[in-house]
XYZ file of N, CA and C in Angstrom:
486
model
N 3.788 -38.252 -11.445
C 3.665 -36.842 -11.741
C 2.309 -36.333 -11.249
N 2.328 -35.148 -10.674
C 1.100 -34.570 -10.139
C 0.357 -33.851 -11.263
N -0.924 -34.125 -11.324
C -1.769 -33.467 -12.333
C -2.642 -32.435 -11.632
N -2.697 -31.242 -12.195
C -3.550 -30.189 -11.676
C -4.702 -29.977 -12.637
N -5.891 -29.977 -12.096
C -7.052 -29.671 -12.922
C -7.175 -28.157 -13.025
N -7.912 -27.679 -14.005
C -8.124 -26.222 -14.081
C -8.741 -25.667 -12.795
N -9.616 -26.437 -12.154
C -10.224 -25.963 -10.910
C -9.177 -25.802 -9.810
N -8.201 -26.708 -9.718
C -7.129 -26.584 -8.723
C -6.344 -25.294 -8.932
N -6.062 -24.984 -10.170
C -5.301 -23.775 -10.485
C -6.099 -22.534 -10.123
N -7.373 -22.487 -10.515
C -8.221 -21.328 -10.211
C -8.395 -21.171 -8.713
N -8.602 -22.280 -7.996
C -8.787 -22.217 -6.544
C -7.543 -21.660 -5.861
N -6.380 -22.117 -6.256
C -5.136 -21.615 -5.656
C -4.890 -20.147 -5.997
N -5.227 -19.745 -7.200
C -5.088 -18.328 -7.557
C -6.035 -17.457 -6.739
N -7.251 -17.937 -6.497
C -8.197 -17.175 -5.680
C -7.733 -17.086 -4.229
N -7.156 -18.172 -3.716
C -6.612 -18.127 -2.350
C -5.456 -17.131 -2.258
N -4.596 -17.122 -3.268
C -3.472 -16.179 -3.282
C -3.967 -14.743 -3.427
N -4.999 -14.529 -4.234
C -5.543 -13.183 -4.418
C -6.103 -12.637 -3.111
N -6.695 -13.506 -2.319
C -7.240 -13.074 -1.026
C -6.137 -12.475 -0.156
N -4.985 -13.151 -0.093
C -3.886 -12.653 0.732
C -3.246 -11.420 0.127
N -3.184 -11.358 -1.189
C -2.626 -10.179 -1.854
C -3.465 -8.949 -1.551
N -4.778 -9.093 -1.667
C -5.675 -7.961 -1.397
C -5.584 -7.547 0.068
N -5.584 -8.522 0.972
C -5.512 -8.196 2.403
C -4.208 -7.477 2.749
N -3.097 -7.998 2.264
C -1.802 -7.366 2.561
C -1.692 -5.996 1.909
N -2.245 -5.846 0.716
C -2.241 -4.543 0.044
C -3.049 -3.521 0.827
N -4.200 -3.927 1.338
C -5.020 -3.005 2.131
C -4.315 -2.598 3.416
N -3.696 -3.561 4.087
C -2.953 -3.245 5.313
C -1.827 -2.258 5.007
N -1.090 -2.526 3.935
C 0.039 -1.663 3.578
C -0.434 -0.280 3.158
N -1.538 -0.200 2.411
C -1.997 1.107 1.946
C -2.594 1.933 3.079
N -3.435 1.327 3.893
C -4.053 2.078 4.997
C -2.996 2.488 6.023
N -2.147 1.539 6.412
C -1.073 1.880 7.358
C -0.103 2.885 6.777
N 0.235 2.704 5.495
C 1.134 3.640 4.831
C 0.528 5.021 4.694
N -0.781 5.079 4.489
C -1.442 6.380 4.400
C -1.364 7.113 5.743
N -1.575 6.378 6.825
C -1.465 7.010 8.149
C -0.039 7.476 8.420
N 0.932 6.624 8.102
C 2.338 7.018 8.266
C 2.691 8.172 7.320
N 2.149 8.122 6.116
C 2.419 9.167 5.130
C 1.900 10.520 5.561
N 0.690 10.550 6.125
C 0.132 11.827 6.601
C 0.977 12.368 7.750
N 1.371 11.483 8.650
C 2.221 11.914 9.771
C 3.553 12.462 9.264
N 4.181 11.721 8.347
C 5.464 12.177 7.794
C 5.295 13.453 6.984
N 4.177 13.582 6.273
C 3.898 14.806 5.516
C 3.790 16.002 6.445
N 3.045 15.857 7.517
C 2.889 16.971 8.457
C 4.231 17.332 9.092
N 5.040 16.330 9.393
C 6.362 16.609 9.961
C 7.274 17.247 8.920
N 7.194 16.749 7.685
C 8.083 17.233 6.617
C 7.785 18.677 6.238
N 6.533 19.108 6.352
C 6.160 20.483 6.010
C 6.032 21.365 7.246
N 6.450 20.844 8.388
C 6.360 21.585 9.638
C 7.345 22.749 9.659
N 7.084 23.682 10.550
C 7.998 24.818 10.729
C 9.120 24.490 11.712
N 9.011 23.345 12.393
C 10.017 22.920 13.366
C 11.089 22.113 12.630
N 12.316 22.591 12.694
C 13.411 21.985 11.935
C 13.683 20.539 12.354
N 13.590 20.226 13.642
C 13.858 18.869 14.114
C 12.847 17.882 13.536
N 11.602 18.286 13.440
C 10.581 17.408 12.867
C 10.830 17.181 11.378
N 11.261 18.219 10.693
C 11.577 18.069 9.267
C 12.732 17.106 9.066
N 13.746 17.193 9.930
C 14.911 16.313 9.805
C 14.557 14.850 10.078
N 13.744 14.610 11.104
C 13.326 13.238 11.421
C 12.531 12.654 10.261
N 11.614 13.436 9.719
C 10.810 12.979 8.588
C 11.691 12.735 7.365
N 12.622 13.625 7.119
C 13.536 13.465 5.988
C 14.345 12.173 6.132
N 14.845 11.901 7.344
C 15.641 10.689 7.583
C 14.797 9.437 7.354
N 13.573 9.435 7.841
C 12.668 8.297 7.642
C 12.417 8.054 6.154
N 12.123 9.113 5.431
C 11.832 8.989 3.998
C 13.064 8.522 3.240
N 14.213 9.094 3.530
C 15.444 8.696 2.843
C 15.802 7.241 3.132
N 15.613 6.812 4.369
C 15.935 5.443 4.744
C 15.073 4.442 3.971
N 13.764 4.674 3.957
C 12.873 3.693 3.352
C 12.777 3.824 1.834
N 13.072 4.974 1.292
C 13.113 5.088 -0.164
C 14.476 4.678 -0.711
N 15.490 4.787 0.098
C 16.850 4.537 -0.362
C 17.322 3.104 -0.218
N 16.514 2.248 0.396
C 16.895 0.844 0.535
C 15.870 -0.021 -0.190
N 16.302 -1.146 -0.741
C 15.366 -2.009 -1.459
C 14.312 -2.606 -0.523
N 13.117 -2.747 -1.046
C 12.022 -3.301 -0.252
C 12.327 -4.723 0.191
N 12.967 -5.500 -0.658
C 13.295 -6.878 -0.286
C 14.209 -6.911 0.945
N 15.172 -5.982 1.008
C 16.049 -5.914 2.167
C 15.253 -5.525 3.417
N 14.315 -4.606 3.275
C 13.488 -4.204 4.413
C 12.646 -5.377 4.911
N 12.108 -6.164 3.983
C 11.331 -7.340 4.375
C 12.214 -8.361 5.094
N 13.423 -8.578 4.584
C 14.348 -9.502 5.235
C 14.697 -9.017 6.638
N 14.981 -7.737 6.782
C 15.327 -7.212 8.102
C 14.153 -7.294 9.074
N 12.952 -7.056 8.577
C 11.779 -7.106 9.449
C 11.547 -8.521 9.972
N 11.826 -9.519 9.149
C 11.570 -10.891 9.576
C 12.814 -11.549 10.181
N 13.898 -11.599 9.424
C 15.096 -12.303 9.884
C 15.946 -11.450 10.821
N 16.016 -10.144 10.564
C 16.850 -9.277 11.391
C 16.366 -9.183 12.821
N 15.062 -9.071 13.001
C 14.536 -8.989 14.356
C 14.679 -10.311 15.093
N 14.594 -11.436 14.375
C 14.771 -12.721 15.056
C 16.233 -12.933 15.477
N 17.167 -12.298 14.776
C 18.562 -12.352 15.228
C 18.738 -11.630 16.559
N 17.889 -10.627 16.785
C 17.933 -9.893 18.057
C 17.114 -10.577 19.144
N 16.513 -11.722 18.817
C 15.727 -12.456 19.806
C 14.248 -12.139 19.789
N 13.801 -11.340 18.833
C 12.379 -10.989 18.736
C 11.761 -11.834 17.627
N 10.901 -12.764 18.002
C 10.235 -13.602 17.010
C 9.015 -12.856 16.474
N 9.031 -12.596 15.188
C 7.963 -11.839 14.543
C 7.219 -12.775 13.589
N 5.890 -12.841 13.695
C 5.142 -13.653 12.733
C 5.330 -13.104 11.314
N 5.333 -13.962 10.322
C 5.565 -13.506 8.944
C 4.587 -12.431 8.482
N 3.334 -12.571 8.835
C 2.336 -11.580 8.412
C 2.624 -10.213 9.013
N 2.978 -10.191 10.278
C 3.280 -8.925 10.947
C 4.523 -8.277 10.350
N 5.549 -9.071 10.089
C 6.777 -8.532 9.497
C 6.498 -7.957 8.114
N 5.756 -8.686 7.300
C 5.433 -8.210 5.949
C 4.574 -6.960 6.005
N 3.566 -6.955 6.862
C 2.692 -5.793 6.976
C 3.425 -4.559 7.472
N 4.292 -4.740 8.471
C 5.035 -3.603 9.014
C 6.018 -3.046 7.990
N 6.745 -3.931 7.314
C 7.728 -3.468 6.324
C 7.039 -2.753 5.166
N 5.957 -3.331 4.664
C 5.236 -2.690 3.559
C 4.596 -1.377 3.996
N 4.128 -1.321 5.231
C 3.522 -0.086 5.742
C 4.557 1.028 5.835
N 5.714 0.730 6.407
C 6.756 1.751 6.525
C 7.259 2.187 5.153
N 7.411 1.232 4.242
C 7.870 1.529 2.887
C 6.856 2.397 2.148
N 5.593 2.013 2.196
C 4.578 2.792 1.475
C 4.356 4.151 2.133
N 4.500 4.239 3.447
C 4.359 5.525 4.127
C 5.384 6.537 3.659
N 6.614 6.085 3.435
C 7.669 6.992 2.968
C 7.353 7.519 1.569
N 6.906 6.640 0.686
C 6.599 7.069 -0.677
C 5.349 7.945 -0.725
N 4.324 7.577 0.037
C 3.106 8.395 0.038
C 3.367 9.778 0.623
N 4.232 9.862 1.629
C 4.557 11.166 2.204
C 5.175 12.086 1.156
N 6.072 11.545 0.345
C 6.708 12.375 -0.687
C 5.747 12.711 -1.823
N 4.896 11.770 -2.183
C 3.885 12.059 -3.210
C 3.000 13.201 -2.738
N 2.523 13.077 -1.525
C 1.606 14.090 -1.001
C 2.302 15.400 -0.698
N 3.590 15.366 -0.330
C 4.326 16.613 -0.116
C 4.409 17.398 -1.420
N 4.654 16.700 -2.507
C 4.676 17.363 -3.811
C 3.330 17.991 -4.146
N 2.262 17.318 -3.775
C 0.924 17.857 -4.032
C 0.649 19.083 -3.162
N 1.097 19.044 -1.924
C 0.916 20.197 -1.028
C 1.741 21.377 -1.521
N 2.954 21.104 -1.975
C 3.802 22.192 -2.461
C 3.330 22.744 -3.802
N 2.454 22.021 -4.477
C 1.898 22.512 -5.739
C 0.808 23.564 -5.523
N 0.336 23.682 -4.303
C -0.680 24.693 -3.982
C -0.007 26.058 -4.002
N -0.581 27.021 -4.709
C 0.055 28.336 -4.812
C 0.291 28.986 -3.450
N 1.387 29.701 -3.351
C 1.764 30.369 -2.102
C 0.681 31.347 -1.640
N -0.047 31.913 -2.581
C -1.115 32.836 -2.228
C -2.197 32.191 -1.369
N -2.433 30.905 -1.565
C -3.418 30.196 -0.741
C -2.943 30.087 0.703
N -1.643 29.831 0.868
C -1.072 29.779 2.210
C -1.169 31.155 2.875
N -0.813 32.175 2.108
C -0.842 33.532 2.660
C -2.264 33.959 2.993
N -3.218 33.601 2.161
C -4.612 33.951 2.428
C -5.102 33.278 3.700
N -4.748 32.003 3.879
C -5.184 31.320 5.097
C -4.459 31.864 6.328
N -3.217 32.289 6.161
C -2.498 32.897 7.286
C -3.109 34.247 7.646
N -3.599 34.969 6.637
C -4.209 36.271 6.923
C -5.535 36.128 7.660
N -6.121 34.941 7.604
C -7.342 34.665 8.368
C -7.039 34.193 9.785
N -5.768 34.249 10.162
C -5.282 33.867 11.491
C -5.483 32.374 11.755
N -5.388 31.572 10.706
C -5.461 30.126 10.886
C -4.083 29.601 11.272
N -4.054 28.653 12.194
C -2.804 27.999 12.562
C -2.386 27.018 11.471
N -1.226 26.400 11.648
C -0.692 25.487 10.635
C -1.643 24.325 10.361
N -2.117 23.679 11.411
C -3.011 22.532 11.240
C -4.323 22.972 10.593
N -4.835 24.121 10.982
C -6.065 24.633 10.370
C -5.850 25.000 8.910
N -4.715 25.588 8.590
C -4.400 25.895 7.194
C -4.393 24.618 6.358
N -3.724 23.610 6.882
C -3.657 22.348 6.147
C -5.048 21.726 6.000
N -5.803 21.706 7.083
C -7.103 21.021 7.080
C -8.139 21.730 6.232
N -8.218 23.053 6.333
C -9.313 23.779 5.687
C -8.970 24.348 4.310
N -7.715 24.605 4.051
C -7.358 25.297 2.809
C -6.479 24.441 1.899
N -5.369 23.963 2.420
C -4.355 23.343 1.563
C -4.709 21.902 1.186
N -5.005 21.054 2.170
C -5.245 19.642 1.873
C -6.449 19.400 0.956
N -7.556 20.124 1.092
C -8.645 19.896 0.122
C -8.226 20.172 -1.324
N -7.389 21.169 -1.531
C -6.912 21.457 -2.883
C -5.873 20.435 -3.331
N -5.019 20.037 -2.411
C -3.977 19.062 -2.744
C -4.577 17.688 -3.020
N -5.723 17.395 -2.433
C -6.373 16.102 -2.645
C -6.693 15.864 -4.115
N -7.150 16.892 -4.798
C -7.460 16.747 -6.225
C -6.214 16.427 -7.040
N -5.104 17.032 -6.669
C -3.852 16.784 -7.375
C -3.315 15.395 -7.048
N -3.578 14.916 -5.827
C -2.970 13.681 -5.328
C -3.658 12.409 -5.809
N -4.827 12.504 -6.385
C -5.566 11.284 -6.723
C -4.795 10.399 -7.702
N -4.349 10.951 -8.802
C -3.680 10.132 -9.821
C -2.390 9.480 -9.315
N -1.459 10.223 -8.700
C -0.241 9.547 -8.241
C -0.495 8.566 -7.092
N -1.500 8.823 -6.285
C -1.810 7.904 -5.187
C -2.353 6.591 -5.724
N -3.226 6.661 -6.708
C -3.753 5.435 -7.327
C -2.622 4.677 -8.020
N -1.747 5.401 -8.686
C -0.601 4.759 -9.316
C 0.287 4.049 -8.318
N 0.488 4.656 -7.164
C 1.314 4.007 -6.153
C 0.578 2.838 -5.509
N -0.742 2.907 -5.418
C -1.509 1.777 -4.884
C -1.291 0.531 -5.745
N -1.200 0.729 -7.046
C -0.886 -0.390 -7.943
C 0.505 -0.931 -7.628
N 1.437 -0.050 -7.357
C 2.795 -0.473 -7.008
C 2.795 -1.285 -5.710
N 1.963 -0.917 -4.761
C 1.870 -1.670 -3.505
C 1.376 -3.083 -3.784
N 0.341 -3.211 -4.607
C -0.184 -4.537 -4.945
C 0.896 -5.386 -5.603
N 1.645 -4.795 -6.515
C 2.716 -5.541 -7.176
C 3.832 -5.909 -6.195
N 4.089 -5.065 -5.227
C 5.184 -5.308 -4.285
C 4.859 -6.385 -3.264
N 3.594 -6.736 -3.105
C 3.266 -7.804 -2.167
C 3.822 -9.137 -2.635
N 4.166 -9.257 -3.912
C 4.750 -10.503 -4.408
C 6.090 -10.795 -3.737
N 6.793 -9.763 -3.307
C 8.076 -9.973 -2.624
C 7.920 -10.650 -1.268
N 6.762 -10.542 -0.679
C 6.570 -11.094 0.659
C 6.491 -12.627 0.660
N 6.285 -13.218 -0.486
C 6.179 -14.684 -0.502
C 7.514 -15.307 -0.125
């Protein structure tokens, strides 16, 4: 029978924590970039961009994360594309977190009163300028709590990658 000392257990937990933190950071940073892109598309005035963003969000929110991880690793290898486990896990978690962050942040953007949008439009600001100078700074204050809550969910979801 194998005996584990307390030091063996602590050492292995610290090694696992290192990978959990690294994968969580990759998923959160990548997901944030995807989320901002999807948010801008989802709130765009161009209908085709809204539809593409909606389809992306529905796909990744509507399917289980475990299935997405399996498809990223095993599904691509069935097509002849060998994907390293780290890359598959990072890509799947990034796409998954991007879909959720986009919807969290869309709710925060839509919480900004319509008068703020109208005021920025009356200053002849374009859509990107309205978002950058008027809407997003206000939405950022609203978005802190749900974003931190979802960051915890990302850390917990890295356990599926094992």
